[in-house]
Coordinates of N, CA and C in Angstrom, one line a residue:
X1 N -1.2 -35.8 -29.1 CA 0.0 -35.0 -28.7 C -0.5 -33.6 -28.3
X2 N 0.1 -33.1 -27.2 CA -0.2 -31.8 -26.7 C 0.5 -30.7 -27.7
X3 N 0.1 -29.5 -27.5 CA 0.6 -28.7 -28.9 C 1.9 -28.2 -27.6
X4 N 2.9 -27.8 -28.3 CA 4.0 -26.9 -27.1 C 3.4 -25.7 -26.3
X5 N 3.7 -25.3 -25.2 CA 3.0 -24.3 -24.1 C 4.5 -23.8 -23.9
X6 N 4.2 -22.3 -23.6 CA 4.7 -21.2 -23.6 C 5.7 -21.4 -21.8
X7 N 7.1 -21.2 -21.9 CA 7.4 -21.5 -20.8 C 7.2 -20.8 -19.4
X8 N 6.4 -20.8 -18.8 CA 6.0 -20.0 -17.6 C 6.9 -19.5 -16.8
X9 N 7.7 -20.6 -16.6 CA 8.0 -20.6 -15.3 C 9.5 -19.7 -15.5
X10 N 10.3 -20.2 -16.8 CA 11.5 -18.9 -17.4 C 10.9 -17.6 -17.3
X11 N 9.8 -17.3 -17.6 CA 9.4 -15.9 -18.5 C 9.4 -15.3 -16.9
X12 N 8.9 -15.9 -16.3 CA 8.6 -15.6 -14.8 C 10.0 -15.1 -13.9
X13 N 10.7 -15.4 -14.1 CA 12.0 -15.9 -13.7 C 12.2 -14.1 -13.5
X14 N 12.0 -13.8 -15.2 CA 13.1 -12.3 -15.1 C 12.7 -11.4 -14.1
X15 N 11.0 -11.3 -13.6 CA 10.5 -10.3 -12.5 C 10.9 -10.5 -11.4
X16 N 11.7 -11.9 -11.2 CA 11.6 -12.5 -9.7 C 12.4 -11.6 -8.9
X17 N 13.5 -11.2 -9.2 CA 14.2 -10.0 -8.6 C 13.7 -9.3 -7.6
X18 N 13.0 -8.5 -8.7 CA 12.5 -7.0 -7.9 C 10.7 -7.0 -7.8
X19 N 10.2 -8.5 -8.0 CA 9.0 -8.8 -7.4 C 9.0 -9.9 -6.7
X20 N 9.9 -9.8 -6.0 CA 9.8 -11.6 -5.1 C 8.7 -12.1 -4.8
X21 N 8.6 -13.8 -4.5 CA 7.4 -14.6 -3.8 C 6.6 -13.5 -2.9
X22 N 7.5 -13.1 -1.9 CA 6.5 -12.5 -0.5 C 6.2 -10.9 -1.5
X23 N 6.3 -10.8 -2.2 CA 5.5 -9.3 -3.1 C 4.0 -9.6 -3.4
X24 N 3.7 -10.7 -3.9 CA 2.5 -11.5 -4.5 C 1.8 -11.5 -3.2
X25 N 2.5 -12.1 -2.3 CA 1.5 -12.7 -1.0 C 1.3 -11.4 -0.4
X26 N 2.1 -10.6 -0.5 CA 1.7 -9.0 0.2 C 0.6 -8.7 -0.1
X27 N 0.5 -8.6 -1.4 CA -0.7 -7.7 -1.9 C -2.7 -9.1 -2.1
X28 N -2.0 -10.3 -1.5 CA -2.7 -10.9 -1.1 C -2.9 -10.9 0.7
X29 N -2.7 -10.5 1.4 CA -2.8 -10.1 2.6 C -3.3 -8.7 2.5
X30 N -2.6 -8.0 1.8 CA -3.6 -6.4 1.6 C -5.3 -6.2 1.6
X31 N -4.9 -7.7 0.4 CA -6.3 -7.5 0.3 C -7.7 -7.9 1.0
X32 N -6.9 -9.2 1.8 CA -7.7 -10.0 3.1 C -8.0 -8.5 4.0
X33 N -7.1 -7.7 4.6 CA -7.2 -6.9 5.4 C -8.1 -5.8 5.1
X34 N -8.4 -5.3 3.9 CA -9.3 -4.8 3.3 C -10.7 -5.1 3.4
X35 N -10.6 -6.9 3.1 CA -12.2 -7.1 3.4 C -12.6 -7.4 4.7
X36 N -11.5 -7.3 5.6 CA -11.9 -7.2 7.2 C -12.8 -6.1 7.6
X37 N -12.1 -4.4 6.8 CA -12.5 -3.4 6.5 C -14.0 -2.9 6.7
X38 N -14.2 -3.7 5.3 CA -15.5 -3.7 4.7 C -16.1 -4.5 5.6
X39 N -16.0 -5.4 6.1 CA -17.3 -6.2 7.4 C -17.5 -5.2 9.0
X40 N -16.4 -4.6 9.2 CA -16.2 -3.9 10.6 C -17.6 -2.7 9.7
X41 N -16.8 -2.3 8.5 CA -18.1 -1.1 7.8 C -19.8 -1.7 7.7
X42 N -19.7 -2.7 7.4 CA -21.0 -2.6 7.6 C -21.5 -3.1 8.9
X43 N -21.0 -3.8 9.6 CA -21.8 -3.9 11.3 C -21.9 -2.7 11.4
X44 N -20.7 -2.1 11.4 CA -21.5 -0.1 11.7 C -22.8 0.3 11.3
X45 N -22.4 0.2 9.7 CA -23.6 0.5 8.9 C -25.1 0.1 9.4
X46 N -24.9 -1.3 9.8 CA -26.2 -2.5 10.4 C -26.5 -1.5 11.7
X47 N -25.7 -1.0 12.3 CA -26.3 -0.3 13.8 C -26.7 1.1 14.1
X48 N -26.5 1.8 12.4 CA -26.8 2.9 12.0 C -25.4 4.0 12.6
X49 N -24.0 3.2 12.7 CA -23.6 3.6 13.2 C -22.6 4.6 11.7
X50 N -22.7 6.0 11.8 CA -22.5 6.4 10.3 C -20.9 7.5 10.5
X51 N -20.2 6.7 10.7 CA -18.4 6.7 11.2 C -17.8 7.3 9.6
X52 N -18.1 6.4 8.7 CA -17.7 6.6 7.7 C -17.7 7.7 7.0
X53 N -18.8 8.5 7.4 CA -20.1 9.9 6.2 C -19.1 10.4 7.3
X54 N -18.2 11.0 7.9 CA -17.2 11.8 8.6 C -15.6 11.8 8.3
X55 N -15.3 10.2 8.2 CA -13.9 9.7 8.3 C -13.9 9.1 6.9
X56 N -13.1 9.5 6.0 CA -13.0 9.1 4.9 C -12.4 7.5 5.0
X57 N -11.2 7.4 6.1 CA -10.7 6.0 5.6 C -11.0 5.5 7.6
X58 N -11.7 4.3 7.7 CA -12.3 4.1 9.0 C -10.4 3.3 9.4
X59 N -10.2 3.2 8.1 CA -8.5 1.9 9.0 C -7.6 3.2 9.3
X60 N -7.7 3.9 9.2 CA -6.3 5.5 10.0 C -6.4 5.6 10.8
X61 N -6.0 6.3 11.5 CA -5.7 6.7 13.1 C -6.4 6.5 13.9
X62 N -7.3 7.6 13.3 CA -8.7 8.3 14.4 C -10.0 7.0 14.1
X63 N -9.7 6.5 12.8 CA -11.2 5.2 12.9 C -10.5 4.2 13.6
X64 N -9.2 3.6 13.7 CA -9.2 2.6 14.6 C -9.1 2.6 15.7
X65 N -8.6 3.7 16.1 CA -8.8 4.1 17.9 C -10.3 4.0 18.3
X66 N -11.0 4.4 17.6 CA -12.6 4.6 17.9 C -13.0 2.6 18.0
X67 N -12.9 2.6 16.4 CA -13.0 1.1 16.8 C -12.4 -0.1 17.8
X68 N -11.4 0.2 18.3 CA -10.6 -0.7 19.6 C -11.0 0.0 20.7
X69 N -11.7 1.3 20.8 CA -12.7 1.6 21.9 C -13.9 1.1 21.9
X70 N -14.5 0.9 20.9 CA -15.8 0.7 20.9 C -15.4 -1.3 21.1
X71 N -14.7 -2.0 20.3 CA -14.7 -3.3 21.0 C -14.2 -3.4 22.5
X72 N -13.8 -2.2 22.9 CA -13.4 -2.5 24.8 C -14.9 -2.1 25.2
X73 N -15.7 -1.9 25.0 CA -16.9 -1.6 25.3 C -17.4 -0.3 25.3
X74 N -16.4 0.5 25.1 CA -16.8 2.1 25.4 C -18.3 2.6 24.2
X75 N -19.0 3.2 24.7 CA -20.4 3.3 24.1 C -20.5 4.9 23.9
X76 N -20.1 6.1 24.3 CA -20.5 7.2 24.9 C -19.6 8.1 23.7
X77 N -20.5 8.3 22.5 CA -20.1 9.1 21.5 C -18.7 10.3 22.1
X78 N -19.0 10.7 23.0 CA -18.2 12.1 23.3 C -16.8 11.6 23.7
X79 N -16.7 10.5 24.4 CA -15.3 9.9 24.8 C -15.0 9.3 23.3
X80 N -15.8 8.7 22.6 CA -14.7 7.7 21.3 C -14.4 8.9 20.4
X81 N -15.0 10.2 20.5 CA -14.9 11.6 19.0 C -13.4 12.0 19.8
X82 N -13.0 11.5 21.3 CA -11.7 12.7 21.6 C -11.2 11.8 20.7
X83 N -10.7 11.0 19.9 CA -9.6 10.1 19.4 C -9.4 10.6 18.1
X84 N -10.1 11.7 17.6 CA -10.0 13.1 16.6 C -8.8 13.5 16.5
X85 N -7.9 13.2 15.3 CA -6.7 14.2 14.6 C -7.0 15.7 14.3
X86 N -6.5 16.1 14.7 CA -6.4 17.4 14.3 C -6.2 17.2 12.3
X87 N -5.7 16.6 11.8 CA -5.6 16.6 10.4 C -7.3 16.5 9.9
X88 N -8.2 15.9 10.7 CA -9.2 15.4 10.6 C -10.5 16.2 10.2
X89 N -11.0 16.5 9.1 CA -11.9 17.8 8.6 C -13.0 17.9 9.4
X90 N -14.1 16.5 9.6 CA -14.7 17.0 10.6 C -14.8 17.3 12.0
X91 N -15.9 18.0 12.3 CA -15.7 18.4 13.4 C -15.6 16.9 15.1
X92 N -15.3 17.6 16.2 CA -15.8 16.6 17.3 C -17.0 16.1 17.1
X93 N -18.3 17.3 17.0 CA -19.5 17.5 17.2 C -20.2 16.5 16.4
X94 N -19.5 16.6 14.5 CA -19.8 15.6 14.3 C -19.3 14.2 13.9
X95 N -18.5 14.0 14.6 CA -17.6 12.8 14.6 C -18.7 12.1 15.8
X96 N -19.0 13.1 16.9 CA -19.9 12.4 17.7 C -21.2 11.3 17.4
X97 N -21.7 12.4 16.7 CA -23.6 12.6 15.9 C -23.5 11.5 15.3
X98 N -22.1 10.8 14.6 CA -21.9 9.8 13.8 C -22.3 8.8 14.3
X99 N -21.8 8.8 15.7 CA -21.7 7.6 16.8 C -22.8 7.3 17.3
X100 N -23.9 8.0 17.2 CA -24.9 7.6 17.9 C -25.9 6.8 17.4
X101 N -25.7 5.3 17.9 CA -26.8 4.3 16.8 C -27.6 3.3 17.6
X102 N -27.6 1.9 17.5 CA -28.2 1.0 18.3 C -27.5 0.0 18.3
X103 N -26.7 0.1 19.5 CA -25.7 -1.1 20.1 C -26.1 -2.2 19.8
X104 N -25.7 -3.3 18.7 CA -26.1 -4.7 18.9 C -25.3 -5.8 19.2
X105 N -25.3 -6.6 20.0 CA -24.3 -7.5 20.5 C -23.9 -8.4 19.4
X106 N -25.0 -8.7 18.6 CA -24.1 -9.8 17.6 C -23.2 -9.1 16.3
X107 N -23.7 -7.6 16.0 CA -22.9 -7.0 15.1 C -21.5 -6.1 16.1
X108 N -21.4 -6.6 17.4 CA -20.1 -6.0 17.8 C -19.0 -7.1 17.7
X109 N -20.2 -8.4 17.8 CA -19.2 -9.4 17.9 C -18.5 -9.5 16.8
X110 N -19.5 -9.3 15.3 CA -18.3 -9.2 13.7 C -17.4 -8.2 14.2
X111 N -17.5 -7.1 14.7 CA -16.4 -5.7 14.7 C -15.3 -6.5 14.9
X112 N -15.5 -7.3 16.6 CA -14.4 -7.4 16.7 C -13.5 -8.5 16.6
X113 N -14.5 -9.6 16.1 CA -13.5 -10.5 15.3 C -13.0 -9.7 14.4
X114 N -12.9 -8.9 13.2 CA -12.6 -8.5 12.2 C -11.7 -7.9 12.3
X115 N -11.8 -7.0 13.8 CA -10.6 -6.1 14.3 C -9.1 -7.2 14.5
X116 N -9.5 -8.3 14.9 CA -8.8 -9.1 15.8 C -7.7 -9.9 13.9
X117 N -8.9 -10.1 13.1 CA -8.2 -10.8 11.6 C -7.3 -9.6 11.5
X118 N -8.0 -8.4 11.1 CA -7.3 -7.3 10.3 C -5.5 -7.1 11.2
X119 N -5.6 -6.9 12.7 CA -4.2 -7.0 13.1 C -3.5 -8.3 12.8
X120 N -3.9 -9.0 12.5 CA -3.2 -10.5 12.4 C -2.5 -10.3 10.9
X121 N -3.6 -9.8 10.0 CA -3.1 -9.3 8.7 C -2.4 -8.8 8.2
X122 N -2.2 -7.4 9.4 CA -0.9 -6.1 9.5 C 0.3 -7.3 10.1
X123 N 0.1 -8.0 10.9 CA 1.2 -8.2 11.2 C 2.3 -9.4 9.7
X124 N 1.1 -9.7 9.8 CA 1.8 -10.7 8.4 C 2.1 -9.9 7.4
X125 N 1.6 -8.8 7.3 CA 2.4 -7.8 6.3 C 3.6 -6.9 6.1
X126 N 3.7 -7.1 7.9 CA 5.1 -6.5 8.0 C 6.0 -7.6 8.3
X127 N 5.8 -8.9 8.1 CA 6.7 -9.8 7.8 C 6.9 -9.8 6.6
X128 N 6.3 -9.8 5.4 CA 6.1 -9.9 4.4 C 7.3 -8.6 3.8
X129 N 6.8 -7.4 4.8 CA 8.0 -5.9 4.2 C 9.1 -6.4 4.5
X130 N 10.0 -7.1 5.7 CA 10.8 -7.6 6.2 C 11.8 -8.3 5.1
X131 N 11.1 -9.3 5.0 CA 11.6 -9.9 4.0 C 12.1 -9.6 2.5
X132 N 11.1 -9.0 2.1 CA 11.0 -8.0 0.6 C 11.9 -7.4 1.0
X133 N 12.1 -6.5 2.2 CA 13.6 -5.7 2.2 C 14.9 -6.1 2.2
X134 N 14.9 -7.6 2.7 CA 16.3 -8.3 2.9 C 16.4 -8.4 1.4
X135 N 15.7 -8.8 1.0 CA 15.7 -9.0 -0.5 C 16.7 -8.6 -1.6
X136 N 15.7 -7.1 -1.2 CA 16.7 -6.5 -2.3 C 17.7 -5.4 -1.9
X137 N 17.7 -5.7 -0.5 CA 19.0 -4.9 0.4 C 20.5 -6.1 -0.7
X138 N 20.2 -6.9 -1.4 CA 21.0 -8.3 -1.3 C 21.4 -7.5 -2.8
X139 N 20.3 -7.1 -3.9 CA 20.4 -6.7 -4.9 C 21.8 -5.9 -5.2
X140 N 21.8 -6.2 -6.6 CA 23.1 -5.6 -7.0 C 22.9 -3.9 -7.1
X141 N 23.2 -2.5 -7.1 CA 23.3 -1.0 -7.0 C 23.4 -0.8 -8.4
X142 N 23.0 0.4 -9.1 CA 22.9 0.9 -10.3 C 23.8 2.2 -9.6
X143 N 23.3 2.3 -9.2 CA 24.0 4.1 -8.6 C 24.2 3.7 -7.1
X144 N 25.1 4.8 -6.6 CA 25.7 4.8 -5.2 C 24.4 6.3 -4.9
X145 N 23.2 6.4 -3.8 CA 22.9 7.6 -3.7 C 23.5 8.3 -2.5
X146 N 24.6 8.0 -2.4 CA 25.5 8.8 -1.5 C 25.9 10.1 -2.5
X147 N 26.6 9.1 -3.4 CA 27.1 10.2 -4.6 C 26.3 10.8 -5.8
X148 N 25.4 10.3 -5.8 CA 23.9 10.6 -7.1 C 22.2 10.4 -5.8
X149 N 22.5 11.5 -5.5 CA 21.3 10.7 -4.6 C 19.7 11.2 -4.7
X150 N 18.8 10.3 -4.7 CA 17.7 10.2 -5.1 C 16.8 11.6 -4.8
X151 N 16.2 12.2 -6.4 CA 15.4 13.2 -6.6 C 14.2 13.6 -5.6
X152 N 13.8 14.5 -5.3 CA 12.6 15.5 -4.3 C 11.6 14.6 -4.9
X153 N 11.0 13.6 -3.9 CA 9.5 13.3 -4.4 C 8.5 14.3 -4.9
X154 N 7.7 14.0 -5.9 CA 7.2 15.1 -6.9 C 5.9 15.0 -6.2
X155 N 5.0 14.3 -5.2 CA 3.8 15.1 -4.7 C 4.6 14.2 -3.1
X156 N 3.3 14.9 -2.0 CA 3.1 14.6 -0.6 C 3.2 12.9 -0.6
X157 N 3.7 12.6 0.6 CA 2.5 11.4 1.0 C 1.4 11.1 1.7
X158 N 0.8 10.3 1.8 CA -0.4 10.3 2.7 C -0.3 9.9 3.8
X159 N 1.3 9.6 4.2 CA 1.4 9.0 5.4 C 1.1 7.8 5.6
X160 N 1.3 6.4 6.4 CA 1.2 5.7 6.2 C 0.1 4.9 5.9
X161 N 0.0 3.9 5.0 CA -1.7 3.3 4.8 C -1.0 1.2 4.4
X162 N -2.5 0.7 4.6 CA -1.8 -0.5 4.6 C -0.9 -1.4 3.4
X163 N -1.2 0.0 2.0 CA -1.1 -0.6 0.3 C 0.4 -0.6 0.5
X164 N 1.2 0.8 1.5 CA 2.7 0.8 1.3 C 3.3 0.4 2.3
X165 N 4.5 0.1 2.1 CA 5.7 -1.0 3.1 C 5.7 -0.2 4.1
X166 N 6.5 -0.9 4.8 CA 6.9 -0.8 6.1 C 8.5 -0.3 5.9
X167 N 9.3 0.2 4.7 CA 10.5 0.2 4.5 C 10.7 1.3 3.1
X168 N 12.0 1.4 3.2 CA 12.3 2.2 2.0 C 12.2 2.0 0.5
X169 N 11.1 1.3 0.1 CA 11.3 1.1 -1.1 C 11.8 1.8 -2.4
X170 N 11.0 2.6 -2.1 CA 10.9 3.8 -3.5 C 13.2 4.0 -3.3
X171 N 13.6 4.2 -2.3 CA 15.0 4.0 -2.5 C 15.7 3.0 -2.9
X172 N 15.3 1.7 -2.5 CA 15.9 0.0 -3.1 C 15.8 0.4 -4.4
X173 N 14.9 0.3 -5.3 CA 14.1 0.8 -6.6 C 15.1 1.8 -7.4
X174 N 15.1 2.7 -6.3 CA 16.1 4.1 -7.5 C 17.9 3.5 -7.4
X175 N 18.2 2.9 -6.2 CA 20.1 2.1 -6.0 C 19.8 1.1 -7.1
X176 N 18.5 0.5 -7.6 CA 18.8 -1.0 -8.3 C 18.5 -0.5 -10.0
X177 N 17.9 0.2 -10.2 CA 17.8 0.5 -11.3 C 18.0 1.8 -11.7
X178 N 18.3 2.9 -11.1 CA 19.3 4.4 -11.8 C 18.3 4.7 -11.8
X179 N 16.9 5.0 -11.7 CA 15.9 5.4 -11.8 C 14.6 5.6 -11.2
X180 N 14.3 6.8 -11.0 CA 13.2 6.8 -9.5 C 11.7 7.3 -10.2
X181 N 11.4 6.2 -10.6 CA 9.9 5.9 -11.6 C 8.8 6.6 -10.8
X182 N 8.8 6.8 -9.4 CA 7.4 8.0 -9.2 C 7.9 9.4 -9.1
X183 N 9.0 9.8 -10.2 CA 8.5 11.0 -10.3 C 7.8 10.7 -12.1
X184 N 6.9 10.4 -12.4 CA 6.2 9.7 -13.4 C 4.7 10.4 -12.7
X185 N 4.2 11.1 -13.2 CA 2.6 11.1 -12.6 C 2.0 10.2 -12.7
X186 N 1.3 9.9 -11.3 CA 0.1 8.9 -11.5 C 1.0 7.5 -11.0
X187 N 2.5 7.5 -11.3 CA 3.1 6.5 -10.4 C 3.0 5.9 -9.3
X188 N 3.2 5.9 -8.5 CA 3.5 5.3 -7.1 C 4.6 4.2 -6.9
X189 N 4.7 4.3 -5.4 CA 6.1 3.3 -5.1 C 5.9 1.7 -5.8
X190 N 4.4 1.3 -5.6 CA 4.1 0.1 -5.6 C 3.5 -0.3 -7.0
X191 N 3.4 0.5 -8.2 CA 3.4 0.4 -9.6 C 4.8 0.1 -9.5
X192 N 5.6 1.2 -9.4 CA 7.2 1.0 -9.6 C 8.2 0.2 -9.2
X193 N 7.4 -0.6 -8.7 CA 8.2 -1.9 -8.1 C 7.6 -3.2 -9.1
X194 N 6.2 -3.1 -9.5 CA 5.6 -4.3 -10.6 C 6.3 -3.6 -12.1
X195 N 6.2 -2.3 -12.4 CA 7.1 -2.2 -13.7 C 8.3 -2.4 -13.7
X196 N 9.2 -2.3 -13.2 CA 10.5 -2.2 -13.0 C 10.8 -3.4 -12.8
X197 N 10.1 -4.4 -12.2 CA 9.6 -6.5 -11.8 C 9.3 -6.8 -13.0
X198 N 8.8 -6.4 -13.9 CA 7.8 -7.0 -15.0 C 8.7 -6.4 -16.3
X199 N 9.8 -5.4 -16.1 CA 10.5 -5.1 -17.5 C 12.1 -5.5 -17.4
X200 N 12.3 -6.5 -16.4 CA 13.7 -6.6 -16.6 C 13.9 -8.0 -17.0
X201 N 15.3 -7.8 -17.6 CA 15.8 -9.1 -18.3 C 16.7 -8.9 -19.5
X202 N 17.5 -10.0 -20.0 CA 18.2 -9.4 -20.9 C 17.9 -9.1 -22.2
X203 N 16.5 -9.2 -23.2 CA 15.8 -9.1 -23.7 C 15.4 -7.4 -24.1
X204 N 15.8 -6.6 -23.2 CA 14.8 -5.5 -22.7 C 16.2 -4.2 -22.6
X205 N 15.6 -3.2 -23.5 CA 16.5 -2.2 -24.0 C 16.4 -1.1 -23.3
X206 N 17.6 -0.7 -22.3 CA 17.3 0.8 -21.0 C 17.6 1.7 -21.2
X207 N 16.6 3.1 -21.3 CA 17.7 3.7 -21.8 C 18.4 4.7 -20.9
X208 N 18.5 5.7 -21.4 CA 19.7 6.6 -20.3 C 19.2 6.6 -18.9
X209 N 18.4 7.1 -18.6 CA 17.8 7.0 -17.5 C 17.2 5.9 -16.4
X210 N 17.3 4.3 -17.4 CA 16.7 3.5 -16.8 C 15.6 2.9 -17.0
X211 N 14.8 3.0 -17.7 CA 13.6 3.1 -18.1 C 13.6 2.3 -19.3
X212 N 12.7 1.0 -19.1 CA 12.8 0.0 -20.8 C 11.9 1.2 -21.7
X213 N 12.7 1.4 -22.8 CA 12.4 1.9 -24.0 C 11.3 1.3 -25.0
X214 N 12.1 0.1 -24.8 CA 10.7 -0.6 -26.0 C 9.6 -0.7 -25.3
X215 N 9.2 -0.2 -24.1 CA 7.8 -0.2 -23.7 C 7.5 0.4 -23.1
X216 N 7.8 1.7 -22.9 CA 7.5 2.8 -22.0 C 7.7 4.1 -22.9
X217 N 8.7 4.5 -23.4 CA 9.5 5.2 -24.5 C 8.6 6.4 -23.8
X218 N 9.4 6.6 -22.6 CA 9.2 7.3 -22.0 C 10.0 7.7 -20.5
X219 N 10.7 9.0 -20.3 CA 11.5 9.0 -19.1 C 10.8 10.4 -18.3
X220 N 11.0 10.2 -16.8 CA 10.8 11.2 -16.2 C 11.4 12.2 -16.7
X221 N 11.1 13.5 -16.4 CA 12.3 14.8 -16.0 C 12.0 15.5 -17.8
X222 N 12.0 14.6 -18.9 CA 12.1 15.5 -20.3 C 11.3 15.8 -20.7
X223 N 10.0 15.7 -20.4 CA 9.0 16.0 -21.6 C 8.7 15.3 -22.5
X224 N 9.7 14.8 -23.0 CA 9.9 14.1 -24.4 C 8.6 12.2 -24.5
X225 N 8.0 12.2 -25.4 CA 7.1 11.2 -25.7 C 7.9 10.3 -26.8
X226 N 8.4 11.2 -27.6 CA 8.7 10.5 -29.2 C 9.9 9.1 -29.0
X227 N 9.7 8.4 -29.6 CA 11.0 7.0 -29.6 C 12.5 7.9 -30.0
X228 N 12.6 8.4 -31.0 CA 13.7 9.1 -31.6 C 14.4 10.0 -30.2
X229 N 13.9 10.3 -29.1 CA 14.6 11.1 -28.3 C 15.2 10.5 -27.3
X230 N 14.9 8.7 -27.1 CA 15.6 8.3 -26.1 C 16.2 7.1 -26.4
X231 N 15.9 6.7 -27.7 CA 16.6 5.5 -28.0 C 18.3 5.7 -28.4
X232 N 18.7 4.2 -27.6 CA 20.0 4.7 -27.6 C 20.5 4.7 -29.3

């Protein structure tokens, strides 16, 4: 006789909300697109081509324009460094110096397969936002933010990158639950969508603010750490 097992598929049930199927598969395409990343990085690396020791992230602006130049054929450091943001710390001069390596045909051929997966990736990922947003556009509203409307994000962004949606999340998140979890340091939109997925149900005690108490016992905005200050 088998001993009784723990029911998965209930326990599972309560995150399904506010972490749907296409949330899981997102951050499973994220991560395919990432290791596209890392193979385009090292054919560079293999041709001494040193893009990266300049451009901190090669998938932003200015590295993928260079790289969708360099798979059109373009060779000539000074033409692929104009594709330079001004946000961009280093210089042209050496954004150029970077570029100057030993062209090899079989390591352009990884670039640009890799180039070719990685858009295929983006694109399935913004199917994936699509979806996730119908989602919880469907969800039921904790607050109206017409009439309570959502707090001054507490740092910058970085603008877009491929970890965050394509959509308003961090707002879905504060209309469904009364509560906008990255003003939390060290938060982010996409923590605050697996906590806020991973703490609901009827089981699970909220307190003023929104926020499960029995495992967090902790709210933005007060200072306060102690259980005694927010339990209802």
């Amino acid at each position: 006789m088998l001993a009784g097992t723990f029911p998965a598929v209930k326990a599972a049930a309560y995150m399904v909300p506010l972490c749907p199927f296409p949330s899981r598969q997102r951050e499973n395409l994220v991560a395919a697109a990432a290791m596209c990343v890392q193979h385009m990085q090292k054919a560079l690396t293999e041709m001494n081509i040193q893009l990266a020791n300049v451009i901190s992230d090669i998938s932003g602006t200015t590295g993928m324009a260079i790289l969708r130049d360099i798979v059109r054929g373009e060779r000539d450091p000074e033409k692929l460094a104009r594709h330079k943001l001004a946000r961009i710390r280093a210089s042209h001069q050496e954004i150029a110096r970077s570029l100057e390596g030993t062209w090899r045909e079989e390591l352009l051929f990884v670039v640009g397969q890799s180039l070719e997966l990685y858009d295929t990736y983006q694109e399935k990922i913004q199917l994936c936002d699509q979806r996730i947003d119908e989602h919880l556009h469907r969800m039921e509203a904790k607050v109206d933010p017409a009439s309570d409307p959502i707090p001054e994000p507490t740092r910058r962004g970085k603008g877009s990158r491929p970890r965050q949606p394509h959509f308003d999340l961090r707002g879905h998140l504060y209309r469904i639950t009364g509560v906008d979890l990255t003003q939390i340091d060290s938060i982010d939109v996409r923590i605050a969508q697996t906590a806020a997925g991973s703490y609901s149900g009827p089981e699970v005690r909220w307190g003023k603010l929104g926020v499960p108490v029995r495992v967090c016992r902790f709210r933005p905005g007060d200072g306060l750490t102690a259980p005694k200050a927010i339990l209802p």
